[in-house]
Short mmCIF file of C-alpha atoms in Angstrom, two decimals:
data_model
loop_
_atom_site.label_atom_id
_atom_site.label_comp_id
_atom_site.label_asym_id
_atom_site.label_seq_id
_atom_site.Cartn_x
_atom_site.Cartn_y
_atom_site.Cartn_z
CA MET M 1 32.45 -10.87 -11.64
CA LYS M 2 34.02 -7.54 -10.86
CA GLU M 3 37.78 -7.37 -10.55
CA TYR M 4 39.30 -4.94 -8.08
CA SER M 5 42.62 -3.24 -8.49
CA SER M 6 42.91 -1.88 -4.95
CA PHE M 7 41.63 -2.28 -1.43
CA LYS M 8 40.21 1.21 -1.68
CA GLU M 9 37.79 0.03 -4.38
CA ILE M 10 36.78 -2.95 -2.26
CA ASP M 11 36.20 -0.76 0.77
CA ARG M 12 34.10 1.68 -1.28
CA ASP M 13 31.88 -1.11 -2.63
CA LEU M 14 31.53 -2.64 0.84
CA LYS M 15 30.47 0.74 2.22
CA ILE M 16 27.88 1.10 -0.56
CA LEU M 17 26.52 -2.40 0.13
CA LYS M 18 26.24 -1.66 3.85
CA LEU M 19 24.35 1.56 3.13
CA GLN M 20 22.01 -0.26 0.72
CA THR M 21 21.36 -2.88 3.40
CA LYS M 22 20.46 -0.16 5.94
CA ILE M 23 18.12 1.49 3.43
CA ASP M 24 16.44 -1.86 2.74
CA GLN M 25 16.00 -2.48 6.47
CA GLU M 26 14.39 0.94 6.95
CA GLU M 27 12.04 0.31 4.01
CA ILE M 28 10.97 -2.97 5.60
CA LYS M 29 10.28 -1.20 8.91
CA LEU M 30 8.18 1.43 7.12
CA ASN M 31 6.22 -1.22 5.23
CA ILE M 32 5.51 -3.08 8.47
CA GLU M 33 4.21 0.10 10.11
CA ARG M 34 2.04 0.91 7.08
CA THR M 35 0.60 -2.59 7.14
CA LYS M 36 -0.15 -2.34 10.86
CA SER M 37 -1.91 0.99 10.30
CA ALA M 38 -3.91 -0.36 7.37
CA MET M 39 -5.02 -3.38 9.40
CA SER M 40 -6.14 -1.44 12.48
CA PRO M 41 -9.83 -1.82 13.39
CA LEU M 42 -10.47 1.91 12.89
CA SER M 43 -8.90 1.86 9.43
CA LEU M 44 -10.81 -1.26 8.42
CA MET M 45 -14.13 0.25 9.58
CA GLY M 46 -13.40 3.45 7.65
CA SER M 47 -12.58 1.46 4.55
CA MET M 48 -15.76 -0.58 4.85
CA ALA M 49 -17.89 2.54 5.37
CA GLY M 50 -16.27 4.18 2.35
CA SER M 51 -16.97 1.13 0.23
CA ILE M 52 -20.62 1.08 1.26
CA LEU M 53 -21.02 4.78 0.51
CA GLN M 54 -19.32 4.37 -2.86
CA LYS M 55 -21.65 1.51 -3.83
CA ALA M 56 -24.70 3.48 -2.70
CA PHE M 57 -23.60 6.47 -4.77
CA ILE M 58 -23.02 4.32 -7.86
CA LEU M 59 -26.42 2.65 -7.43
CA LYS M 60 -28.14 6.03 -7.13
CA ALA M 61 -26.29 7.36 -10.20
CA VAL M 62 -27.16 4.29 -12.29
CA THR M 63 -30.78 4.49 -11.17
CA LYS M 64 -30.97 8.15 -12.21
CA LEU M 65 -29.30 7.52 -15.55
CA THR M 66 -31.44 4.54 -16.46
CA GLY M 67 -34.69 5.92 -15.08
CA LEU M 68 -35.33 2.81 -13.01
CA LYS M 69 -37.34 3.26 -9.85
CA LYS M 70 -37.28 1.25 -6.68
CA VAL M 71 -40.16 -1.18 -6.50
CA THR M 72 -41.70 -1.81 -3.10
CA ALA M 73 -44.33 -4.39 -2.34
CA LYS M 74 -47.07 -3.84 0.17
CA VAL M 75 -47.95 -6.84 2.25
CA LYS M 76 -51.59 -7.18 3.35
CA GLY M 77 -51.91 -8.63 6.74
#
């Protein structure tokens, strides 16, 4: 435990702690806003579309590299 030799030291440390508390509160506010933005319907749709495009690109690249071709079946009816 820290020992203080004057009230001036105590006041300085209290001021630092108050400032750290304010910084922490502002960081929490920013994180909440970022989370709200990330969870918005528009953001989620964009993320989903990006994921689908990424998977399609990977599938196409793997198909080209391995020389596999898409097999389609014709149904007689």
